[in-house]
Coordinates of C-alpha atoms and ligand atoms in Angstrom, one line a residue:
X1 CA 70.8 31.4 -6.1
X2 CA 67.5 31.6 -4.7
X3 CA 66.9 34.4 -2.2
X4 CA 67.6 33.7 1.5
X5 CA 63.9 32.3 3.1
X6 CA 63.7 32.0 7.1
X7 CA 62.9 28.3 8.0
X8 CA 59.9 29.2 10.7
X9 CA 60.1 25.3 11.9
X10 CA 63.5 25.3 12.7
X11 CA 63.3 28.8 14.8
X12 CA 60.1 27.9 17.1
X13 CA 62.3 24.2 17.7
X14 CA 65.4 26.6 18.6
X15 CA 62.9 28.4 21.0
X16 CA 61.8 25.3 22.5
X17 CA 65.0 24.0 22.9
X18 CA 66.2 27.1 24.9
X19 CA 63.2 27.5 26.9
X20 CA 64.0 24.3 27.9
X21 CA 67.6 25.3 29.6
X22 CA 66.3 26.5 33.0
X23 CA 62.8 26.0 32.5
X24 CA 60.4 26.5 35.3
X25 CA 57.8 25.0 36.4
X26 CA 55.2 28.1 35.7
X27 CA 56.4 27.7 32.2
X28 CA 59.1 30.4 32.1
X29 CA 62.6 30.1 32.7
X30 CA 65.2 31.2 35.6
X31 CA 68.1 31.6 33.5
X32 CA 70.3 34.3 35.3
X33 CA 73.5 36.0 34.2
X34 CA 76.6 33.9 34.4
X35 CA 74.6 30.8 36.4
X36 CA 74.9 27.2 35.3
X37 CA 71.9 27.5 32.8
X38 CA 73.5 31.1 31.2
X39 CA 76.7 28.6 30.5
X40 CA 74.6 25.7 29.3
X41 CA 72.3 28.1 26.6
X42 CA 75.9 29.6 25.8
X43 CA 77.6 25.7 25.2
X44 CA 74.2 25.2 23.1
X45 CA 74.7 28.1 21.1
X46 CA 78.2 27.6 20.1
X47 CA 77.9 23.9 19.7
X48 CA 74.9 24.7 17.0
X49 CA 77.3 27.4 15.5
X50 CA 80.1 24.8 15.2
X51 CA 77.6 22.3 14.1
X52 CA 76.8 24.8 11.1
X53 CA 80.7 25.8 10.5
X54 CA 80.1 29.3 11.9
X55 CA 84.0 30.3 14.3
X56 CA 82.7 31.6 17.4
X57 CA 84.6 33.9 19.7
X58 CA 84.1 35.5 23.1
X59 CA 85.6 38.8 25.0
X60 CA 86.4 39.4 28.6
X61 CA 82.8 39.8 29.4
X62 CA 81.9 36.6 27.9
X63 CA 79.8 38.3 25.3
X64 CA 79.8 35.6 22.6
X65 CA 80.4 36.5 18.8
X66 CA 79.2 33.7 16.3
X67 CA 80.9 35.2 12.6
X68 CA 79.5 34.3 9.2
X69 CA 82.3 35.1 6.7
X70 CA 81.9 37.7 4.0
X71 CA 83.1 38.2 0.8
X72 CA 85.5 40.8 2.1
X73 CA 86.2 39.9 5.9
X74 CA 88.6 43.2 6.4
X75 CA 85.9 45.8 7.0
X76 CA 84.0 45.7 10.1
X77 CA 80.9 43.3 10.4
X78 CA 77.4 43.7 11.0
X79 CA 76.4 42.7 14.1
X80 CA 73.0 41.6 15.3
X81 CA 71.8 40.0 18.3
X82 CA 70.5 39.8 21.8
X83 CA 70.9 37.9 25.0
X84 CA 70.1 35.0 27.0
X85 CA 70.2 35.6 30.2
X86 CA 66.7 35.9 31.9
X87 CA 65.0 37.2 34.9
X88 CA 64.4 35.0 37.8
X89 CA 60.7 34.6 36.8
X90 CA 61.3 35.4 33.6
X91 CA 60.0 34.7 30.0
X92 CA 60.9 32.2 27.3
X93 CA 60.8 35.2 24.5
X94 CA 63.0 38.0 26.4
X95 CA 66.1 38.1 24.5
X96 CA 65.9 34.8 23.8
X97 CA 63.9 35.8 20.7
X98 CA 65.9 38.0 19.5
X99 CA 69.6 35.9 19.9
X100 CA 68.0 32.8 17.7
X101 CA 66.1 35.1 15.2
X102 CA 70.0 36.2 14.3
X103 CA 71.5 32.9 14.4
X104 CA 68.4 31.7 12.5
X105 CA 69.1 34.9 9.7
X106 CA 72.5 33.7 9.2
X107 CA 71.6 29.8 9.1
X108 CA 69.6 31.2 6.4
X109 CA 72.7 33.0 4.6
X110 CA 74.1 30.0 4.6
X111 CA 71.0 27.7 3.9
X112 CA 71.2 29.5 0.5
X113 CA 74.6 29.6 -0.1
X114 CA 74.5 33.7 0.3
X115 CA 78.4 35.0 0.2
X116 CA 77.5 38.4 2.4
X117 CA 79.7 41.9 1.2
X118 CA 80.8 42.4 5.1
X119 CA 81.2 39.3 7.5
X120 CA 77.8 39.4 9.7
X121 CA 78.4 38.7 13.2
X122 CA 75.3 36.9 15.9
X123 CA 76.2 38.4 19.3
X124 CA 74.7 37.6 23.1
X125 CA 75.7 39.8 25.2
X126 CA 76.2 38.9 28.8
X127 CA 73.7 39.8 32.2
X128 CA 71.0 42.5 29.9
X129 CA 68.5 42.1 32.8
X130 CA 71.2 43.5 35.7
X131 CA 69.0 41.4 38.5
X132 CA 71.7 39.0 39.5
X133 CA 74.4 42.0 39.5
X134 CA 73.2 45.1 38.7
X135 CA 73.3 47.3 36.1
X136 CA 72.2 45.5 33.6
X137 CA 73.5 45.7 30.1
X138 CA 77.0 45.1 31.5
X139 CA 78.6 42.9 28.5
X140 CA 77.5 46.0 26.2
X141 CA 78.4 48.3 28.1
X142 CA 82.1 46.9 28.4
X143 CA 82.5 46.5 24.9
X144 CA 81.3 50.0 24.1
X145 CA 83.7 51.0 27.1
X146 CA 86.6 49.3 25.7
X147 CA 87.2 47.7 29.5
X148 CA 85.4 46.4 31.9
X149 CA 84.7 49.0 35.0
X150 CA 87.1 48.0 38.2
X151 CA 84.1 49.0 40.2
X152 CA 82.6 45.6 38.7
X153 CA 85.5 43.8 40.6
X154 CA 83.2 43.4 44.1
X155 CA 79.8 42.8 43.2
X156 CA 78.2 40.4 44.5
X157 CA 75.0 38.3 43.6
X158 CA 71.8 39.4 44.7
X159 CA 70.7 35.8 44.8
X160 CA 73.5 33.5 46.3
X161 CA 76.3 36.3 47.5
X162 CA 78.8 34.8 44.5
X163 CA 81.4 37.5 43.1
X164 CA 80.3 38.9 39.5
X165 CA 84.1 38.5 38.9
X166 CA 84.5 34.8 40.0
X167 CA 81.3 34.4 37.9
X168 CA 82.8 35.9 34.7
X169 CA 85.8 34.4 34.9
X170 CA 84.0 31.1 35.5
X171 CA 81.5 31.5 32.2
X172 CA 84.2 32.4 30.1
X173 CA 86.6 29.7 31.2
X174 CA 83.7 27.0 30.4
X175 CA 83.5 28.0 26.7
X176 CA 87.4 29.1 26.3
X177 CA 89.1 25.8 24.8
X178 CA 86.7 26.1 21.8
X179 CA 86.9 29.9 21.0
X180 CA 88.7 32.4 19.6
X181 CA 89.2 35.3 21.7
X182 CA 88.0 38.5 21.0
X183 CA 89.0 42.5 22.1
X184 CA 85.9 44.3 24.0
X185 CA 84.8 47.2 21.5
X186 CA 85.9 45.8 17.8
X187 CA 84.6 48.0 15.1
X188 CA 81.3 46.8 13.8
X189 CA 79.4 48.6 11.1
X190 CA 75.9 48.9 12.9
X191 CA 73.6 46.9 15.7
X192 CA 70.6 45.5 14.8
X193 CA 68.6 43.4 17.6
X194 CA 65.0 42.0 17.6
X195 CA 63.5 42.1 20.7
X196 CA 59.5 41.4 22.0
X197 CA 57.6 44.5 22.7
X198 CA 57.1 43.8 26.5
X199 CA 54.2 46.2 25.6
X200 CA 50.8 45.8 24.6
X201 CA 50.5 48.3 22.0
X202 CA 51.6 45.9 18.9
X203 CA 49.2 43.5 19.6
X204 CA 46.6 45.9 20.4
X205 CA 47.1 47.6 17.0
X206 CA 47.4 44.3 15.2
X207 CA 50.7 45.3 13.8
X208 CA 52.9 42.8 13.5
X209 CA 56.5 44.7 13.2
X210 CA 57.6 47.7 15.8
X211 CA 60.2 50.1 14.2
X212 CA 62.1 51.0 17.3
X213 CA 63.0 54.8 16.9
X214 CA 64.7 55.5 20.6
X215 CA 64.7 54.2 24.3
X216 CA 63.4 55.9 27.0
X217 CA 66.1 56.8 30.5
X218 CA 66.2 54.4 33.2
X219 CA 67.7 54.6 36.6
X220 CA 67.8 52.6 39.5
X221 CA 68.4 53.8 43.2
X222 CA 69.0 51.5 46.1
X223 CA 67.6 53.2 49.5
X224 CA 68.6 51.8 53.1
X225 CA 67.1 53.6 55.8
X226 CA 69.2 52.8 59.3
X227 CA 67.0 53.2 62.6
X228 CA 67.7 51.0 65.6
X229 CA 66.5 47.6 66.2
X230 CA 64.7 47.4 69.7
X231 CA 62.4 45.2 71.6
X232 CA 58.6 45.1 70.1
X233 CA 56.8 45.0 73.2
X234 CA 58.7 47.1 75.3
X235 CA 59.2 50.2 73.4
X236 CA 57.0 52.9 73.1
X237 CA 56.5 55.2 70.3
X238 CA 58.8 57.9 71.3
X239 CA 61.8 55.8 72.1
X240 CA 61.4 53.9 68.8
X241 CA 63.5 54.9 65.6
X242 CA 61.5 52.6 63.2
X243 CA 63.7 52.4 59.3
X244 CA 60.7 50.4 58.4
X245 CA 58.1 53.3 59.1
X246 CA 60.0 55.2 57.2
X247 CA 60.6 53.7 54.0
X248 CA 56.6 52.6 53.6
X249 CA 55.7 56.3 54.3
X250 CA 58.0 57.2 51.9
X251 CA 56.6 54.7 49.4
X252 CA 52.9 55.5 50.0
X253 CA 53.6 58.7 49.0
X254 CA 55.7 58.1 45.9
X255 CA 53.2 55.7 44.8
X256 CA 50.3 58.2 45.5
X257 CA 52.2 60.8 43.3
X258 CA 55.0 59.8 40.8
X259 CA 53.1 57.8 38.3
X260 CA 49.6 60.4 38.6
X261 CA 51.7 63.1 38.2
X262 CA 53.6 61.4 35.3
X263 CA 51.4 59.8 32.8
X264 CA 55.0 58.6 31.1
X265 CA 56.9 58.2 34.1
X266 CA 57.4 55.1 35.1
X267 CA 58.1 53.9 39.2
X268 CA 59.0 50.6 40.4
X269 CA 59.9 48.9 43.6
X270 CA 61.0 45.4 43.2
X271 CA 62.9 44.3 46.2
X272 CA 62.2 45.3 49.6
X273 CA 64.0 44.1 52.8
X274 CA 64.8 44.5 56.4
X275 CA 66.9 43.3 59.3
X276 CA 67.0 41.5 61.3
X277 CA 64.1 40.3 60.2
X278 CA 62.4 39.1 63.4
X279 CA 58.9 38.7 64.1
X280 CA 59.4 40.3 67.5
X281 CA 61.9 43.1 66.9
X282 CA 62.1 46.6 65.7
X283 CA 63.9 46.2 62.2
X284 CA 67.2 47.7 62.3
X285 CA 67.4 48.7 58.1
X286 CA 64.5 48.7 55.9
X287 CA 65.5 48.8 52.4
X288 CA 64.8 48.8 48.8
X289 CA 65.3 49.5 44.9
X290 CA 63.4 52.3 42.8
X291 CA 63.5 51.8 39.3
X292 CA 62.7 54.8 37.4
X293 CA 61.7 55.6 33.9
X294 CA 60.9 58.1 31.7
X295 CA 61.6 59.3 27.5
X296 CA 63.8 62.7 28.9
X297 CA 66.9 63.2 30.7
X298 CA 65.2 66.6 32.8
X299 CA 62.2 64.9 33.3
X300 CA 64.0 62.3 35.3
X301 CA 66.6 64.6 36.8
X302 CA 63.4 66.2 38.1
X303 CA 61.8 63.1 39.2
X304 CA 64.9 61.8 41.3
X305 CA 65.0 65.4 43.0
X306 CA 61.4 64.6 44.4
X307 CA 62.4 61.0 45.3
X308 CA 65.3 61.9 47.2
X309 CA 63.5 65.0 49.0
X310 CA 60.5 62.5 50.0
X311 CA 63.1 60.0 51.1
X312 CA 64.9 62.5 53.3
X313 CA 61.7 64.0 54.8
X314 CA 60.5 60.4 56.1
X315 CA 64.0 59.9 57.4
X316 CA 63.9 63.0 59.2
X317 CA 60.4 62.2 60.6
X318 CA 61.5 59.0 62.4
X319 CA 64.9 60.1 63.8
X320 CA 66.5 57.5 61.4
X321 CA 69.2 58.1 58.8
X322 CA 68.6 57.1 54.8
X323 CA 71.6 56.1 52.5
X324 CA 70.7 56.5 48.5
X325 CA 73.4 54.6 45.9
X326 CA 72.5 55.1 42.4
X327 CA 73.7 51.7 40.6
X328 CA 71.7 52.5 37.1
X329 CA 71.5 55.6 35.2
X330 CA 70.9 55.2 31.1
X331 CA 70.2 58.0 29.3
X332 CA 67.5 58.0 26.9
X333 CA 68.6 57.7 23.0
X334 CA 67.5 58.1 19.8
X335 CA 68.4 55.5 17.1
X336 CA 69.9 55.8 14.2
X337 CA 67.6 58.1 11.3
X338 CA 69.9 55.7 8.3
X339 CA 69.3 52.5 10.2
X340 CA 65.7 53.5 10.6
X341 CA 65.2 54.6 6.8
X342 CA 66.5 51.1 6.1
X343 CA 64.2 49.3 8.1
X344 CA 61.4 51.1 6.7
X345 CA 62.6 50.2 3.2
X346 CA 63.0 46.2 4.3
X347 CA 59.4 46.7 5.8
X348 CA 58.0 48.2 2.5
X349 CA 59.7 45.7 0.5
X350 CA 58.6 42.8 2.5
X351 CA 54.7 44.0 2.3
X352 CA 55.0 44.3 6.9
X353 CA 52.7 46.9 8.4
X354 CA 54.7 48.7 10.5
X355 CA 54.5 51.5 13.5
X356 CA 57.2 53.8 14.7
X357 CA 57.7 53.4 18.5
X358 CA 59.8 54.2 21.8
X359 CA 60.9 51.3 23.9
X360 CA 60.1 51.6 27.8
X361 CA 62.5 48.7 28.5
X362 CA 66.1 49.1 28.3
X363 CA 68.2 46.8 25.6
X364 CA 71.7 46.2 24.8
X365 CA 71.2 48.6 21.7
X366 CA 71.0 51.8 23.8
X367 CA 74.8 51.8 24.8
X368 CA 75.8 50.0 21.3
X369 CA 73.9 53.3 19.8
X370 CA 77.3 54.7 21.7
X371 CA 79.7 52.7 19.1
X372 CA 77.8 51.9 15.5
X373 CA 74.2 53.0 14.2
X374 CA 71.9 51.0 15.7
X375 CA 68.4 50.0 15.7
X376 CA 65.7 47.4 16.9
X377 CA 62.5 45.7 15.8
X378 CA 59.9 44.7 18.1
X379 CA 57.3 42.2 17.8
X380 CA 53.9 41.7 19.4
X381 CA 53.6 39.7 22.7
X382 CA 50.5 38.7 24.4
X383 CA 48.4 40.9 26.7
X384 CA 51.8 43.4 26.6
X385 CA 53.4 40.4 29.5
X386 CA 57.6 40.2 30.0
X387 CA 59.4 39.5 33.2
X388 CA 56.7 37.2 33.6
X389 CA 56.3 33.7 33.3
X390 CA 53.5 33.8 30.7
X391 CA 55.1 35.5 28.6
X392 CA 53.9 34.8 25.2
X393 CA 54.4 35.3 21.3
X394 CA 52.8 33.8 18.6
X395 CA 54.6 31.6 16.3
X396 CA 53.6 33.4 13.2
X397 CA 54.5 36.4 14.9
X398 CA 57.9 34.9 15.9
X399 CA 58.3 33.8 12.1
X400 CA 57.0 37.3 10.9
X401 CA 59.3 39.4 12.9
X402 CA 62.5 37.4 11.7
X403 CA 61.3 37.4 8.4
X404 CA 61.3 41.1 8.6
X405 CA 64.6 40.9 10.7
X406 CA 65.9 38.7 7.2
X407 CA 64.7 41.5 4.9
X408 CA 66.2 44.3 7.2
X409 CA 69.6 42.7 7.3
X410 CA 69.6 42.0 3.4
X411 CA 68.6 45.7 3.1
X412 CA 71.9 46.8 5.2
X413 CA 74.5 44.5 3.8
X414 CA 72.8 46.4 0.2
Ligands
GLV1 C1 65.2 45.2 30.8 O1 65.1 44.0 31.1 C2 64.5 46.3 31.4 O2 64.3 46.2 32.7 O3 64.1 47.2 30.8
MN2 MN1 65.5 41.7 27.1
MN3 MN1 64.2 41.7 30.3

């Protein structure tokens, strides 16, 4: 038998084709959780799987499972994967990469007629990126849950109001004739996703494979401030109790502090709205998210504290009230020290120059870390870009990084 060999032609045509479900006209892609283009990259998955002779199977969160049968299909398979769903203005490589460099691994398998030990199992799990419904991670975070959370049940879109549950039910309903069915939080033997840096320090370094070794905590707060809405040309300054005054005086002074006072923290407003939204009124609520990272749990308990106080203080200055939810709150983790031996072993083995790294962004490994060793490899992108548009790899470094995915796998099915 000759040794499994990635075919680099047949993953950039797989990238291409995918980029082109909900492509946009900046060049990147709009391919939401659960939306008509998440179902169409999910019917173009499985029909490729199919195509190939793989079974594919999906749970309750539509996560979809695409098995490659091993020699002894009893013990508990190696799983590897990504997702597909994008951001609004999202990349072509988020994810994406990482989903059809492990279909493309077990094409290979099979390309070479390689009977595995375990079965090896592609997954995509369902809404990573959490800006459609927030959290995000939600597929992986049900299966390593073992249910879905009822408080799930109500959420609504952020874009078009739809219900997250009509919306699951929906997606898995499209694909459900032509799979198996599978229970949320099977045994698997350990995670392994590829994933782009979203970073610039690979391609700074001109090192072509990241050995991801943790991920840093994230949490996400969602801040209304309530004044009253009056009439703009009537009301002086004392009678006015302005929501919008409040939040940007808040967020001046977060900005002016959290980051300079932080070199590793990491703060983020993304959305920002009021109402009623009239050119000639007093808004009524101001609101907005805070994302909010940073490598330790204490550090970010500390950070919040601050938040919260500032938020409360510019409240309190304008006679208007401030309601805080917190819809996100990942712990950092640290991977695997087996998984990451391994990788290091496939790297050596495989000739790739290598660095050991943190991830800023969140991934779909952090809560599997919860329910099997798990790990990730990243690969360079251009300029350190994601959640943009121009979002770029190179194709050798596309080919590179699932080469060493290849090796990596080969080196834990040893
Ligand atoms: C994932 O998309 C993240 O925001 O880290
Ligand atoms: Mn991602
Ligand atoms: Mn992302």
């Amino acid at each position: 038998m000759t040794p499994p060999q990635i075919n680099g032609d047949r993953l950039l045509a797989r990238l291409d084709a995918f980029a082109a479900i909900g492509a946009t006209p900046g060049g990147g892609v709009n391919r939401q959780a659960l939306t008509r283009g998440d179902r169409k990259a999910r019917a173009l998955l499985t029909a490729l799987s199919k195509a190939r002779g793989f079974s594919v199977f999906q749970d309750d969160m539509a996560n979809l499972f695409i098995r490659m049968e091993g020699s002894d299909g009893s013990l508990p398979p190696l799983l590897i994967g990504s997702h597909l769903d994008s951001q609004p203005a999202g990349g072509r490589f988020d994810g994406a990469l990482g989903t059809l460099t492990a279909f493309e691994v077990l094409e290979s398998l099979a390309d070479a007629g390689f009977v595995p030990p375990r079965p090896v199992e592609v997954v995509a799990w369902t809404n990573e990126e959490g800006c459609r419904f927030a959290p995000g991670c939600m597929g992986a975070r049900a299966f390593v849950e073992g249910n879905i959370p009822a408080e799930w049940e109500g959420l609504r879109a952020v874009d078009d109001g739809a219900l997250f549950n009509d919306e699951r039910l929906a997606t898995v309903a499209a694909l459900a004739p032509d799979l198996g069915h599978r229970k949320l939080g099977f045994p698997v033997i350990a995670y392994l996703e590829l994933h782009i840096e979203q970073g610039p320090s690979l391609e700074r370094e001109g090192i072509p494979v990241g050995i991801v070794t943790g991920v840093q905590g994230t949490r996400w707060l969602e801040v209304e401030f309530e004044g009253q809405t009056a009439h703009a040309g009537t009301t002086a300054l004392e009678y006015r109790r302005d929501p919008l005054k409040a939040l940007t005086a808040a967020l001046a002074a977060l900005y002016a502090t959290v980051m300079s006072e932080n070199a590793e923290a990491r703060f983020t407003v993304g959305r920002i709205a009021v109402t009623p939204g009239s050119v000639n009124a007093i808004p009524a609520t101001a609101s907005c998210t805070i994302d909010l990272r940073h490598p330790q749990a204490d550090v970010l308990d500390r950070l919040e504290e601050s938040i919260r106080a500032r938020l409360a203080e510019a409240a309190e200055a304008e006679a208007v009230s401030v309601a805080i939810r917190k819809t996100v709150d990942m712990a950092p983790v640290t991977f695997a020290d087996d998984l990451i031996s391994a990788l290091q072993i496939a790297a050596q083995k495989a000739a790739f120059r290598t660095r050991s790294m943190i991830s800023g962004a969140f991934h779909d490994a952090l809560f599997l870390a919860g329910h099997a060793p798990s790990a990730m490899i990243f690969v360079p992108c251009r300029d350190g870009l994601s959640h943009n548009e121009a979002e770029y790899v190179n194709p050798e470094d596309s080919v590179a990084g699932a080469r060493m995915f290849l090796a990596s796998v080969l080196e834990l099915l040893r």
